[in-house]
Coordinates of C-alpha atoms and ligand atoms in Angstrom, one line a residue:
M1245 CA -44.0 -66.7 -31.6
E1246 CA -41.4 -70.0 -31.3
I1247 CA -40.2 -71.6 -28.3
K1248 CA -36.2 -73.2 -28.3
R1249 CA -35.3 -75.7 -25.8
G1250 CA -31.4 -76.0 -24.9
I1251 CA -29.7 -75.6 -21.4
G1252 CA -30.0 -73.6 -19.1
V1253 CA -27.1 -72.8 -17.6
S1254 CA -27.5 -69.3 -15.2
P1255 CA -31.3 -68.9 -14.1
G1256 CA -33.1 -65.5 -14.1
I1257 CA -34.9 -63.9 -16.6
G1258 CA -33.7 -61.9 -19.8
I1259 CA -36.1 -59.9 -22.0
A1260 CA -34.8 -57.4 -25.1
E1261 CA -33.9 -57.0 -28.5
A1262 CA -31.4 -59.9 -29.7
F1263 CA -28.0 -58.8 -30.8
V1264 CA -26.2 -61.5 -33.0
L1265 CA -22.7 -62.3 -32.4
D1266 CA -20.5 -63.3 -35.9
S1267 CA -19.1 -65.7 -34.3
E1268 CA -16.0 -67.2 -36.1
E1269 CA -17.3 -69.9 -37.9
I1270 CA -20.3 -69.1 -39.3
R1271 CA -21.5 -67.1 -42.5
I1272 CA -20.5 -63.7 -41.7
P1273 CA -23.7 -61.3 -42.7
E1274 CA -23.3 -58.9 -45.4
R1275 CA -23.8 -55.5 -43.1
S1276 CA -22.5 -52.2 -44.5
I1277 CA -21.0 -49.5 -42.5
S1278 CA -21.2 -45.7 -42.7
P1279 CA -19.0 -44.0 -44.6
E1280 CA -17.3 -42.0 -41.5
R1281 CA -16.6 -45.3 -40.2
V1282 CA -14.2 -46.1 -42.5
R1283 CA -11.0 -44.9 -40.6
D1284 CA -11.8 -46.4 -37.3
E1285 CA -12.9 -49.8 -39.3
M1286 CA -9.5 -49.9 -41.1
R1287 CA -7.5 -49.2 -37.8
R1288 CA -9.4 -52.2 -36.5
F1289 CA -8.8 -54.7 -39.1
D1290 CA -4.9 -53.8 -39.0
E1291 CA -4.9 -54.0 -35.9
A1292 CA -6.5 -57.4 -36.1
V1293 CA -3.9 -58.3 -38.7
D1294 CA -1.1 -56.9 -36.4
R1295 CA -2.3 -59.4 -33.4
T1296 CA -2.8 -62.4 -35.5
R1297 CA 0.7 -62.4 -36.8
G1298 CA 2.2 -61.6 -33.0
E1299 CA -0.1 -64.8 -32.5
L1300 CA 1.8 -67.0 -35.6
L1301 CA 4.4 -66.0 -34.7
L1302 CA 4.4 -67.0 -31.0
L1303 CA 3.2 -70.1 -32.4
R1304 CA 5.7 -70.3 -34.9
D1305 CA 8.9 -70.1 -32.3
G1306 CA 7.0 -72.6 -30.1
V1307 CA 7.2 -75.6 -32.3
P1308 CA 10.2 -77.8 -33.3
D1309 CA 12.3 -76.1 -36.1
D1310 CA 11.0 -79.3 -38.6
I1311 CA 7.5 -77.8 -38.7
R1312 CA 8.0 -73.4 -38.5
G1313 CA 7.1 -73.7 -41.9
I1314 CA 3.7 -74.6 -41.2
F1315 CA 3.6 -71.3 -39.7
D1316 CA 5.9 -69.7 -42.3
F1317 CA 2.7 -70.5 -44.2
H1318 CA 0.2 -69.3 -42.5
I1319 CA 2.1 -65.6 -42.0
G1320 CA 2.7 -65.7 -46.0
V1321 CA -0.9 -66.2 -46.3
L1322 CA -1.9 -63.1 -43.6
S1323 CA 0.4 -60.5 -45.6
D1324 CA -0.2 -61.4 -49.0
E1325 CA -1.0 -57.9 -50.1
V1326 CA -2.4 -59.2 -53.3
R1327 CA -4.3 -61.9 -52.6
V1328 CA -5.8 -60.7 -49.1
L1329 CA -5.2 -57.3 -47.2
R1330 CA -5.6 -55.3 -50.8
P1331 CA -8.7 -56.7 -51.7
V1332 CA -10.2 -56.4 -47.7
R1333 CA -9.2 -52.6 -47.4
D1334 CA -10.4 -51.9 -50.8
L1335 CA -14.3 -53.6 -49.8
V1336 CA -13.8 -51.8 -46.3
G1337 CA -13.1 -48.6 -48.5
S1338 CA -14.8 -48.1 -51.8
R1339 CA -17.9 -50.7 -51.0
H1340 CA -18.5 -49.8 -47.1
F1341 CA -18.3 -53.9 -45.7
T1342 CA -17.0 -54.6 -42.2
P1343 CA -14.1 -56.1 -42.2
E1344 CA -15.9 -59.0 -40.9
H1345 CA -17.5 -59.8 -43.8
A1346 CA -14.8 -58.4 -46.1
V1347 CA -12.6 -61.0 -44.5
S1348 CA -14.7 -63.7 -45.2
R1349 CA -15.7 -62.1 -48.7
V1350 CA -11.8 -62.2 -49.3
F1351 CA -10.6 -65.3 -48.1
R1352 CA -13.1 -67.9 -49.4
P1353 CA -11.7 -68.1 -53.1
V1354 CA -8.2 -67.7 -51.5
A1355 CA -8.6 -71.2 -50.2
R1356 CA -10.9 -72.5 -52.6
E1357 CA -7.9 -71.3 -55.4
F1358 CA -5.7 -74.3 -53.8
E1359 CA -8.6 -76.7 -53.5
E1360 CA -9.1 -76.6 -57.0
I1361 CA -5.4 -76.9 -57.9
G1362 CA -6.2 -80.8 -56.6
D1363 CA -3.0 -81.7 -55.3
P1364 CA -3.0 -83.3 -51.8
Y1365 CA -0.1 -80.7 -50.7
F1366 CA -2.4 -77.8 -51.8
S1367 CA -5.4 -79.5 -50.4
Q1368 CA -3.7 -79.5 -47.0
R1369 CA -3.0 -75.8 -47.3
V1370 CA -6.8 -75.2 -47.4
E1371 CA -7.6 -75.8 -43.6
D1372 CA -4.1 -73.9 -43.1
V1373 CA -6.2 -70.4 -45.2
R1374 CA -9.2 -71.5 -42.9
D1375 CA -7.2 -71.2 -39.7
V1376 CA -5.8 -67.2 -40.6
E1377 CA -9.5 -66.6 -41.8
R1378 CA -10.7 -67.8 -38.4
R1379 CA -7.9 -66.1 -36.2
L1380 CA -8.5 -63.3 -37.8
L1381 CA -11.9 -63.3 -37.6
G1382 CA -11.5 -64.4 -34.1
H1383 CA -9.6 -61.0 -33.6
L1384 CA -12.5 -59.0 -35.2
V1385 CA -15.1 -61.1 -33.3
G1386 CA -13.2 -60.5 -30.4
K1387 CA -12.8 -56.5 -30.5
K1388 CA -17.2 -56.5 -31.8
A1389 CA -18.0 -57.8 -28.1
E1390 CA -16.0 -55.4 -26.6
R1391 CA -18.1 -53.0 -29.1
L1392 CA -20.8 -53.7 -27.2
I1393 CA -20.4 -52.0 -24.4
D1394 CA -21.3 -49.2 -26.1
L1395 CA -24.9 -50.1 -26.9
G1396 CA -26.3 -47.9 -25.0
H1397 CA -29.2 -49.9 -24.5
P1398 CA -29.8 -53.9 -23.1
V1399 CA -29.6 -56.9 -25.4
C1400 CA -29.7 -60.7 -25.7
V1401 CA -26.5 -62.0 -27.5
I1402 CA -27.1 -64.7 -30.1
S1403 CA -24.2 -66.1 -30.7
R1404 CA -22.6 -69.6 -31.8
D1405 CA -20.2 -69.7 -29.6
L1406 CA -18.9 -67.1 -26.9
S1407 CA -15.1 -67.8 -25.4
P1408 CA -14.7 -66.7 -21.9
G1409 CA -13.2 -63.6 -22.8
E1410 CA -16.2 -62.7 -24.7
T1411 CA -18.5 -63.3 -22.4
A1412 CA -16.2 -61.6 -19.8
L1413 CA -16.3 -58.5 -22.1
L1414 CA -20.0 -58.9 -22.5
S1415 CA -20.2 -58.4 -18.5
R1416 CA -19.2 -54.9 -18.2
S1417 CA -22.2 -53.9 -21.3
Q1418 CA -26.1 -53.8 -20.9
V1419 CA -26.6 -57.4 -21.5
A1420 CA -30.0 -58.6 -20.5
G1421 CA -28.9 -62.8 -21.4
F1422 CA -27.5 -64.7 -23.7
A1423 CA -27.9 -67.4 -25.7
T1424 CA -25.1 -69.9 -27.9
D1425 CA -25.3 -72.6 -30.5
R1426 CA -22.9 -74.6 -28.6
G1427 CA -21.5 -75.0 -24.9
G1428 CA -22.2 -77.1 -21.8
P1429 CA -23.7 -76.4 -17.9
T1430 CA -20.6 -76.1 -16.6
S1431 CA -18.1 -74.6 -20.0
H1432 CA -16.4 -71.1 -18.4
T1433 CA -18.9 -69.6 -20.4
A1434 CA -21.5 -71.0 -18.3
I1435 CA -19.2 -70.3 -15.3
L1436 CA -19.0 -66.5 -16.1
A1437 CA -22.7 -66.2 -16.7
R1438 CA -23.7 -67.1 -13.3
A1439 CA -20.9 -65.2 -11.8
L1440 CA -22.0 -62.1 -13.7
G1441 CA -25.8 -63.0 -12.9
I1442 CA -26.6 -63.1 -16.6
P1443 CA -29.3 -65.2 -17.8
A1444 CA -27.9 -67.7 -20.3
V1445 CA -29.0 -70.5 -22.3
V1446 CA -26.3 -73.0 -24.1
G1447 CA -26.7 -75.6 -26.6
L1448 CA -29.3 -74.5 -28.9
G1449 CA -28.0 -75.7 -31.9
Q1450 CA -28.6 -72.9 -34.5
I1451 CA -30.2 -69.9 -33.1
S1452 CA -27.5 -67.9 -34.3
S1453 CA -28.3 -68.6 -37.7
Q1454 CA -31.9 -68.7 -36.9
L1455 CA -32.4 -65.3 -35.4
V1456 CA -31.6 -61.6 -36.3
S1457 CA -30.8 -58.4 -34.6
G1458 CA -33.6 -56.7 -33.5
D1459 CA -35.8 -59.5 -32.8
T1460 CA -37.6 -59.8 -29.2
V1461 CA -36.5 -62.6 -27.2
I1462 CA -36.3 -63.3 -24.1
I1463 CA -34.3 -65.8 -22.1
D1464 CA -35.5 -68.0 -20.1
G1465 CA -31.8 -69.2 -18.3
S1466 CA -34.0 -71.4 -15.5
A1467 CA -35.8 -73.5 -18.3
G1468 CA -33.2 -73.3 -20.3
K1469 CA -35.9 -71.6 -22.9
V1470 CA -35.4 -68.9 -25.2
I1471 CA -38.8 -67.3 -26.7
V1472 CA -38.3 -65.7 -30.0
A1473 CA -40.8 -63.3 -31.5
P1474 CA -43.6 -63.8 -27.9
D1475 CA -46.9 -62.6 -28.3
P1476 CA -48.3 -59.6 -26.1
R1477 CA -49.7 -62.1 -23.3
T1478 CA -46.4 -64.4 -23.1
L1479 CA -44.1 -60.9 -22.7
D1480 CA -46.0 -59.3 -20.2
R1481 CA -46.2 -62.7 -18.0
Y1482 CA -42.4 -62.8 -18.4
R1483 CA -42.1 -59.5 -17.4
A1484 CA -44.0 -59.8 -14.0
L1485 CA -42.1 -63.0 -13.1
A1486 CA -38.7 -61.6 -14.0
A1487 CA -39.6 -58.5 -11.8
D1488 CA -40.4 -61.3 -9.4
L1489 CA -37.4 -63.2 -9.1
S1490 CA -35.7 -59.8 -9.0
R1491 CA -37.3 -59.1 -5.8
Q1492 CA -37.3 -62.9 -4.0
G1493 CA -34.0 -62.2 -4.6
A1494 CA -32.2 -59.7 -3.3
T1495 CA -34.4 -59.4 -0.3
L1496 CA -33.2 -63.4 0.1
A1497 CA -29.8 -61.7 -0.5
Q1498 CA -30.2 -59.1 2.4
R1499 CA -31.5 -61.3 5.2
M1500 CA -28.6 -64.3 4.6
R1501 CA -26.2 -61.3 4.8
R1502 CA -27.0 -61.0 8.5
L1503 CA -26.9 -64.7 9.8
D1504 CA -23.8 -66.6 10.2
S1505 CA -23.0 -70.3 8.3
V1506 CA -23.8 -72.5 10.5
T1507 CA -26.1 -75.6 10.3
A1508 CA -29.2 -76.0 12.2
D1509 CA -26.1 -78.2 14.7
G1510 CA -23.8 -75.4 15.4
V1511 CA -20.7 -76.4 12.5
R1512 CA -19.6 -73.4 10.9
V1513 CA -19.1 -73.8 7.1
S1514 CA -17.0 -71.1 5.1
L1515 CA -18.6 -69.5 2.3
L1516 CA -15.8 -68.1 -0.2
A1517 CA -16.4 -66.6 -3.6
N1518 CA -15.2 -67.6 -6.8
I1519 CA -14.1 -64.5 -8.9
E1520 CA -12.7 -63.2 -12.1
F1521 CA -11.9 -60.0 -11.3
P1522 CA -10.6 -57.6 -8.2
D1523 CA -13.9 -55.4 -9.3
D1524 CA -16.0 -58.9 -8.0
I1525 CA -15.1 -58.5 -4.2
E1526 CA -17.3 -56.0 -3.7
G1527 CA -20.5 -58.1 -4.4
A1528 CA -18.9 -61.3 -3.1
L1529 CA -19.2 -59.4 0.4
S1530 CA -22.2 -57.8 -0.2
H1531 CA -23.7 -61.4 -0.8
G1532 CA -21.9 -62.3 2.6
A1533 CA -18.4 -64.3 1.5
D1534 CA -16.4 -64.8 4.2
G1535 CA -13.4 -64.3 1.9
V1536 CA -12.5 -65.4 -2.1
G1537 CA -11.5 -69.0 -2.3
L1538 CA -10.6 -68.8 -5.8
F1539 CA -9.3 -65.7 -7.8
R1540 CA -9.9 -67.3 -12.0
T1541 CA -6.8 -65.0 -12.6
E1542 CA -6.1 -65.7 -15.9
F1543 CA -9.0 -63.8 -17.1
L1544 CA -6.5 -60.3 -16.1
F1545 CA -5.3 -61.3 -19.6
I1546 CA -8.6 -60.3 -21.0
E1547 CA -8.4 -56.6 -19.3
A1548 CA -5.0 -56.5 -20.9
G1549 CA -5.4 -57.8 -24.0
G1550 CA -2.7 -59.4 -24.0
R1551 CA -0.2 -60.4 -21.4
P1552 CA -0.6 -58.3 -18.6
S1553 CA 2.9 -56.8 -17.0
E1554 CA 4.0 -57.5 -13.5
A1555 CA 2.9 -54.2 -12.4
A1556 CA -0.9 -54.8 -13.8
H1557 CA -0.9 -58.1 -12.2
L1558 CA 0.0 -56.7 -8.8
G1559 CA -1.7 -54.1 -9.3
A1560 CA -5.0 -56.2 -9.4
Y1561 CA -3.8 -59.1 -6.9
Q1562 CA -2.9 -55.7 -4.1
K1563 CA -6.5 -54.3 -5.1
A1564 CA -8.3 -58.4 -4.2
V1565 CA -6.4 -58.6 -0.8
E1566 CA -6.9 -54.7 0.4
S1567 CA -10.8 -54.8 -0.8
L1568 CA -11.2 -57.9 1.3
G1569 CA -10.0 -56.3 5.0
G1570 CA -8.4 -59.1 6.2
R1571 CA -10.3 -61.5 4.9
P1572 CA -8.5 -64.9 2.9
I1573 CA -8.2 -65.2 -1.1
I1574 CA -6.6 -68.1 -2.7
F1575 CA -5.1 -66.8 -5.9
R1576 CA -5.2 -69.7 -8.5
T1577 CA -2.3 -69.1 -11.2
L1578 CA -2.7 -68.6 -14.2
D1579 CA -5.2 -71.6 -15.7
F1580 CA -4.8 -71.6 -19.5
G1581 CA -5.6 -74.4 -22.1
A1582 CA -8.8 -76.2 -23.0
D1583 CA -11.5 -73.8 -23.8
K1584 CA -9.5 -71.2 -21.6
F1585 CA -8.8 -68.8 -24.4
P1586 CA -7.5 -71.3 -26.6
G1587 CA -4.6 -70.1 -29.6
A1588 CA -4.3 -66.2 -26.9
G1589 CA -2.5 -65.0 -24.4
P1590 CA 0.6 -67.6 -23.3
A1591 CA -1.9 -70.4 -24.2
A1592 CA -1.2 -69.8 -27.9
G1593 CA 0.4 -73.7 -28.8
P1594 CA 0.0 -75.4 -31.7
R1595 CA -3.6 -76.4 -31.9
E1596 CA -4.0 -79.4 -30.5
D1597 CA -6.6 -82.3 -31.5
N1598 CA -7.4 -82.9 -27.9
P1599 CA -7.0 -79.5 -25.8
F1600 CA -8.6 -81.2 -22.4
L1601 CA -6.0 -83.5 -21.9
G1602 CA -3.1 -81.3 -24.3
C1603 CA -0.8 -78.6 -22.5
R1604 CA -2.9 -76.6 -20.3
S1605 CA -3.0 -75.6 -16.8
I1606 CA 0.1 -76.0 -14.9
R1607 CA 1.5 -78.1 -17.6
L1608 CA 1.5 -75.0 -19.4
A1609 CA 2.7 -72.4 -16.8
L1610 CA 5.5 -74.6 -16.4
R1611 CA 6.4 -74.3 -20.4
E1612 CA 5.6 -70.8 -20.4
L1613 CA 8.0 -70.1 -17.3
E1614 CA 8.2 -66.1 -17.6
T1615 CA 4.8 -65.6 -17.6
F1616 CA 4.3 -67.8 -14.9
K1617 CA 7.6 -66.6 -13.0
I1618 CA 6.0 -62.9 -13.3
Q1619 CA 2.3 -63.8 -12.0
L1620 CA 4.2 -66.0 -9.0
R1621 CA 6.5 -62.3 -8.2
A1622 CA 2.9 -60.4 -8.2
I1623 CA 1.2 -63.1 -6.2
L1624 CA 3.8 -62.9 -3.2
K1625 CA 4.2 -59.4 -3.4
A1626 CA 1.0 -58.8 -2.5
S1627 CA 0.9 -61.4 0.5
A1628 CA 2.6 -58.6 2.5
R1629 CA -0.5 -56.8 2.5
G1630 CA -2.8 -59.4 3.8
P1631 CA -3.7 -63.3 4.1
C1632 CA -3.0 -64.8 1.0
A1633 CA -2.9 -68.4 -0.6
L1634 CA -1.6 -69.7 -3.9
M1635 CA -2.7 -72.4 -5.8
F1636 CA -1.6 -74.5 -8.8
P1637 CA -4.1 -75.6 -11.0
M1638 CA -4.8 -79.3 -12.5
V1639 CA -2.0 -81.4 -10.9
S1640 CA -2.0 -84.7 -12.2
S1641 CA 1.6 -85.8 -10.5
V1642 CA 4.1 -84.9 -7.4
E1643 CA 6.3 -84.2 -9.8
E1644 CA 4.5 -81.4 -11.6
L1645 CA 3.9 -79.9 -8.1
R1646 CA 7.4 -80.7 -6.8
A1647 CA 8.6 -78.3 -10.1
A1648 CA 5.9 -75.5 -9.4
R1649 CA 7.3 -75.4 -6.2
M1650 CA 10.5 -75.3 -7.1
V1651 CA 10.0 -72.4 -9.5
L1652 CA 8.0 -71.0 -6.9
K1653 CA 11.3 -71.1 -4.5
Q1654 CA 12.8 -69.8 -7.0
V1655 CA 11.1 -66.9 -7.1
Q1656 CA 11.1 -66.5 -3.6
A1657 CA 14.8 -66.7 -3.4
E1658 CA 15.1 -63.3 -6.3
L1659 CA 13.0 -62.0 -4.3
K1660 CA 14.5 -62.2 -0.7
E1661 CA 17.8 -61.2 -2.3
A1662 CA 16.3 -58.5 -3.9
G1663 CA 14.9 -56.9 -0.1
V1664 CA 11.5 -56.9 -1.5
E1665 CA 9.2 -58.0 1.4
Y1666 CA 6.4 -60.6 1.1
R1667 CA 5.0 -63.6 3.1
A1668 CA 7.5 -66.7 3.2
A1669 CA 4.5 -68.2 4.8
T1670 CA 1.8 -68.2 2.1
P1671 CA 0.5 -71.5 1.6
V1672 CA 0.5 -73.6 -1.7
G1673 CA -2.2 -75.7 -2.4
A1674 CA -2.9 -78.5 -5.5
T1675 CA -7.1 -78.1 -6.8
I1676 CA -7.7 -82.1 -7.6
E1677 CA -9.5 -82.0 -10.9
T1678 CA -8.0 -85.3 -11.8
P1679 CA -9.8 -89.1 -10.7
G1680 CA -5.5 -89.2 -11.0
A1681 CA -5.2 -86.4 -8.4
A1682 CA -7.5 -87.7 -6.5
L1683 CA -6.4 -91.2 -5.9
I1684 CA -2.8 -90.0 -5.1
A1685 CA -4.1 -87.6 -2.2
D1686 CA -1.8 -88.9 0.2
A1687 CA 1.3 -88.1 -1.5
L1688 CA 0.7 -84.7 -3.0
A1689 CA -0.1 -83.2 0.8
E1690 CA 3.6 -84.3 1.3
E1691 CA 3.8 -81.0 -1.3
A1692 CA 0.6 -79.0 -0.5
D1693 CA -0.4 -77.3 2.3
F1694 CA -3.8 -77.6 0.9
F1695 CA -6.1 -79.1 -1.5
S1696 CA -8.8 -77.4 -3.4
I1697 CA -11.6 -79.7 -5.3
G1698 CA -12.5 -78.3 -8.8
T1699 CA -15.4 -80.2 -9.4
N1700 CA -15.7 -79.3 -13.3
D1701 CA -12.8 -80.4 -14.4
L1702 CA -13.7 -84.0 -12.0
V1703 CA -16.5 -84.9 -13.2
Q1704 CA -14.9 -84.5 -16.6
Y1705 CA -12.4 -86.3 -16.4
T1706 CA -13.9 -88.9 -14.5
L1707 CA -16.8 -89.5 -17.0
A1708 CA -15.0 -88.7 -19.6
V1709 CA -17.1 -86.2 -20.7
D1710 CA -16.3 -82.6 -22.6
R1711 CA -17.4 -80.2 -19.9
G1712 CA -18.6 -78.2 -23.0
N1713 CA -20.0 -80.2 -25.3
P1714 CA -23.9 -80.2 -26.0
A1715 CA -24.0 -83.3 -27.6
V1716 CA -22.9 -85.2 -24.3
A1717 CA -24.5 -82.9 -21.5
A1718 CA -26.8 -85.7 -20.3
Y1719 CA -23.2 -87.4 -19.7
Y1720 CA -21.9 -84.7 -17.6
R1721 CA -23.5 -85.8 -13.7
P1722 CA -21.9 -84.3 -11.2
H1723 CA -24.5 -86.4 -8.9
H1724 CA -22.2 -89.9 -10.6
Q1725 CA -21.2 -91.7 -7.4
A1726 CA -18.3 -92.7 -9.0
V1727 CA -17.2 -88.7 -8.3
W1728 CA -18.5 -88.4 -4.7
R1729 CA -16.2 -91.3 -4.0
L1730 CA -13.1 -89.3 -5.0
I1731 CA -14.1 -86.6 -3.5
R1732 CA -14.8 -88.6 0.1
H1733 CA -11.5 -90.1 -0.4
V1734 CA -10.0 -86.9 -0.5
V1735 CA -11.8 -85.2 1.9
E1736 CA -11.1 -88.2 4.2
T1737 CA -7.0 -87.9 3.2
G1738 CA -7.0 -83.9 4.0
A1739 CA -8.5 -84.5 7.6
R1740 CA -5.6 -87.4 8.2
R1741 CA -2.9 -85.5 7.2
G1742 CA -4.2 -82.1 8.2
R1743 CA -5.1 -80.9 5.1
E1744 CA -7.3 -78.3 4.6
V1745 CA -9.8 -79.4 1.6
S1746 CA -12.1 -77.2 -0.2
I1747 CA -14.4 -77.4 -2.9
C1748 CA -14.5 -74.4 -5.7
G1749 CA -16.3 -76.5 -8.5
E1750 CA -20.2 -75.1 -9.8
I1751 CA -21.7 -78.1 -7.0
A1752 CA -20.3 -76.2 -4.6
G1753 CA -23.4 -73.9 -5.3
D1754 CA -26.2 -75.6 -6.1
A1755 CA -27.6 -75.7 -3.3
T1756 CA -29.2 -79.8 -4.0
F1757 CA -25.8 -80.6 -3.6
T1758 CA -24.9 -78.5 -0.2
M1759 CA -26.3 -81.3 2.1
L1760 CA -24.2 -83.9 0.0
L1761 CA -20.7 -81.7 0.2
L1762 CA -21.7 -81.5 4.2
G1763 CA -22.6 -85.1 4.5
L1764 CA -19.1 -85.8 2.6
G1765 CA -17.1 -84.0 5.2
L1766 CA -16.4 -80.6 3.6
R1767 CA -16.4 -77.6 5.6
M1768 CA -15.4 -75.0 3.1
L1769 CA -17.4 -74.2 -0.1
S1770 CA -16.2 -71.4 -2.5
L1771 CA -18.7 -70.4 -5.3
T1772 CA -20.2 -67.6 -7.1
P1773 CA -21.1 -65.0 -5.1
H1774 CA -25.0 -63.9 -5.8
L1775 CA -25.4 -68.4 -5.3
I1776 CA -24.2 -67.7 -1.1
P1777 CA -27.3 -67.0 0.0
E1778 CA -28.9 -69.9 -0.9
V1779 CA -26.4 -72.3 0.0
K1780 CA -26.3 -70.4 3.2
R1781 CA -30.0 -70.9 3.9
V1782 CA -29.7 -74.8 3.4
I1783 CA -26.6 -74.8 5.4
R1784 CA -28.7 -73.2 8.3
A1785 CA -31.8 -75.4 7.6
V1786 CA -30.1 -79.1 8.2
T1787 CA -27.5 -80.8 10.5
I1788 CA -24.4 -82.6 9.9
E1789 CA -26.0 -85.9 11.0
E1790 CA -29.3 -85.9 8.7
C1791 CA -26.3 -84.5 5.8
E1792 CA -24.7 -87.9 6.8
A1793 CA -27.2 -89.9 6.6
L1794 CA -28.6 -88.4 3.4
V1795 CA -25.2 -89.3 1.8
R1796 CA -25.5 -93.0 2.7
R1797 CA -29.5 -93.0 1.2
A1798 CA -27.5 -91.5 -1.9
E1799 CA -24.7 -93.5 -2.0
A1800 CA -27.0 -96.8 -1.4
A1801 CA -29.1 -95.9 -4.9
P1802 CA -28.5 -98.3 -7.5
G1803 CA -27.4 -95.6 -10.3
A1804 CA -26.8 -91.7 -10.1
D1805 CA -30.1 -90.6 -10.9
E1806 CA -31.8 -92.5 -8.5
A1807 CA -28.9 -91.0 -6.3
L1808 CA -30.1 -87.3 -8.2
N1809 CA -33.5 -87.9 -7.1
V1810 CA -32.6 -88.9 -2.9
L1811 CA -30.9 -85.3 -3.3
R1812 CA -33.9 -84.1 -4.6
A1813 CA -36.3 -85.2 -2.5
A1814 CA -34.3 -83.9 0.3
W1815 CA -33.2 -80.9 -0.6
S1816 CA -37.6 -80.6 -1.5
D1817 CA -37.8 -81.5 1.7
V1818 CA -36.1 -78.8 3.4
T1819 CA -37.3 -75.7 1.2
T1820 CA -40.8 -76.7 3.0
R1821 CA -39.0 -76.1 6.7
W1822 CA -38.4 -72.6 4.7
E1823 CA -41.7 -71.8 4.8
S1824 CA -42.2 -72.1 8.4
E1825 CA -38.9 -69.4 8.3
Ligands
PEP360 C1 -13.3 -76.9 -11.8 O1 -12.3 -76.9 -12.3 O2 -13.8 -77.3 -11.0 C2 -12.5 -75.2 -11.6 C3 -12.9 -74.3 -10.4 O3 -12.0 -74.4 -12.0 P1 -12.5 -73.8 -14.0 O4 -13.8 -74.2 -13.6 O5 -11.9 -72.5 -13.9 O6 -12.2 -74.7 -15.4
MG361 MG1 -10.7 -76.5 -13.5

């Protein structure tokens, strides 16, 4: 038995066989396929080549003429029959290698060939060859994640990293938990794990190369531990614990569903759901959500396997609006880039050194106007079916917000001219995810009907910490008072300018922060649905006055860690009240 420690990002316990999912940069283990699978695997390889080529063509078309040559080189490598395509097919066809393994075998000598020439021009090409290999493997591995759906028995997925796209696909399969080498507490992969209720531990360093498929593992997402090959006593103890946890969670959810979300002194607090797919709404309602405060629409690209058509967007949005039966929904427009599907969907662009500071979210949408307009059309059309609002992600200036609104206006005019029904008064909001946006909230209020504070990014940009990097996870502190000051500023500005302010970052679902958020003046929280019962339980137990007093104490704490201790002490005090419920 061996215990490995990482960052617990999604609570709960998963016990199952390990399934080690190869990822793009690790050594692909030698695995073979049965002769009957050769045809299917060949087809899978050809599809991956086509998709990689499509991605590269898109990249090439998006860059200035003088650097197109870089991508021509990439495309040339990918199309090289003699050095690449035929050798891969031979290895799959005659030696029954998996395409992933064959690709890694074939690309390595090609890269080495360039390396050994010893000329600076060719040395630079080595990285390009590796890039093509990574992209191709990315498509193959993506397919592999889809194949998990057919596993037929629960597994714990072990991987170097999981992209948000892969994580979303895992949800459709029997995944008891997952553990990754990389990742931070609010990476999108972690957020999805919580949303799906899959126990997860990230930032484990080397776990993907240390485990082999078939090992029994326990993933303890609450304690941030992975136990490999547990002894029988440990296994029994964890099985009992898992059963207990699931019973307790179900009982709390059932009890809280019937109760209103009001503080002990009668102040109503809206609890909305963060969702990725329309199908998540049923679960959100069963956990007592008052509506949807954040629909991360970019995940539709995974289901569509590329750019969804307007009809696909519309189908999803109408379904969401209708499943809510008159409750409100906020569609966040495409928030691609950074850790969300880099190099895929409309986000395909030249690789950036600092993608979190790069062309992401609204910046990308304003470049990909056609994709953006298709989505806006679909949201507006869906607005005819029920109350909805839309918001633009990562707005960082007034000009940007105006530009996005202009595109929206254009789409509205086109719909009007075509006689298509939509709600002209659909509210338009901005997410506040950068310190800059928070500080100019008054100016943004001129252009936005409401604000939603995205603390996952706000913390990252305020404290200069990559939200997905385990090496700096300790610096990622939503309890840093600088973050609170920004939140307070936005809430106060919103109140002054008559703009509703909600919060949709992960702290909205962390019960330790609930009193703080109420004390800062927030009355609308949007969170992972299954965390609603616990947050509601805190809301019902406290008064606004005591929340405000708590904020004063925590703000006066000399440092962020002391401030967190103040929050924790208050939370623990609240939990003692539950015992007498
Ligand atoms: C946020 O940044 O807080 C947010 C809700 O958006 P996302 O996590 O999708 O970046
Ligand atoms: Mg964000």
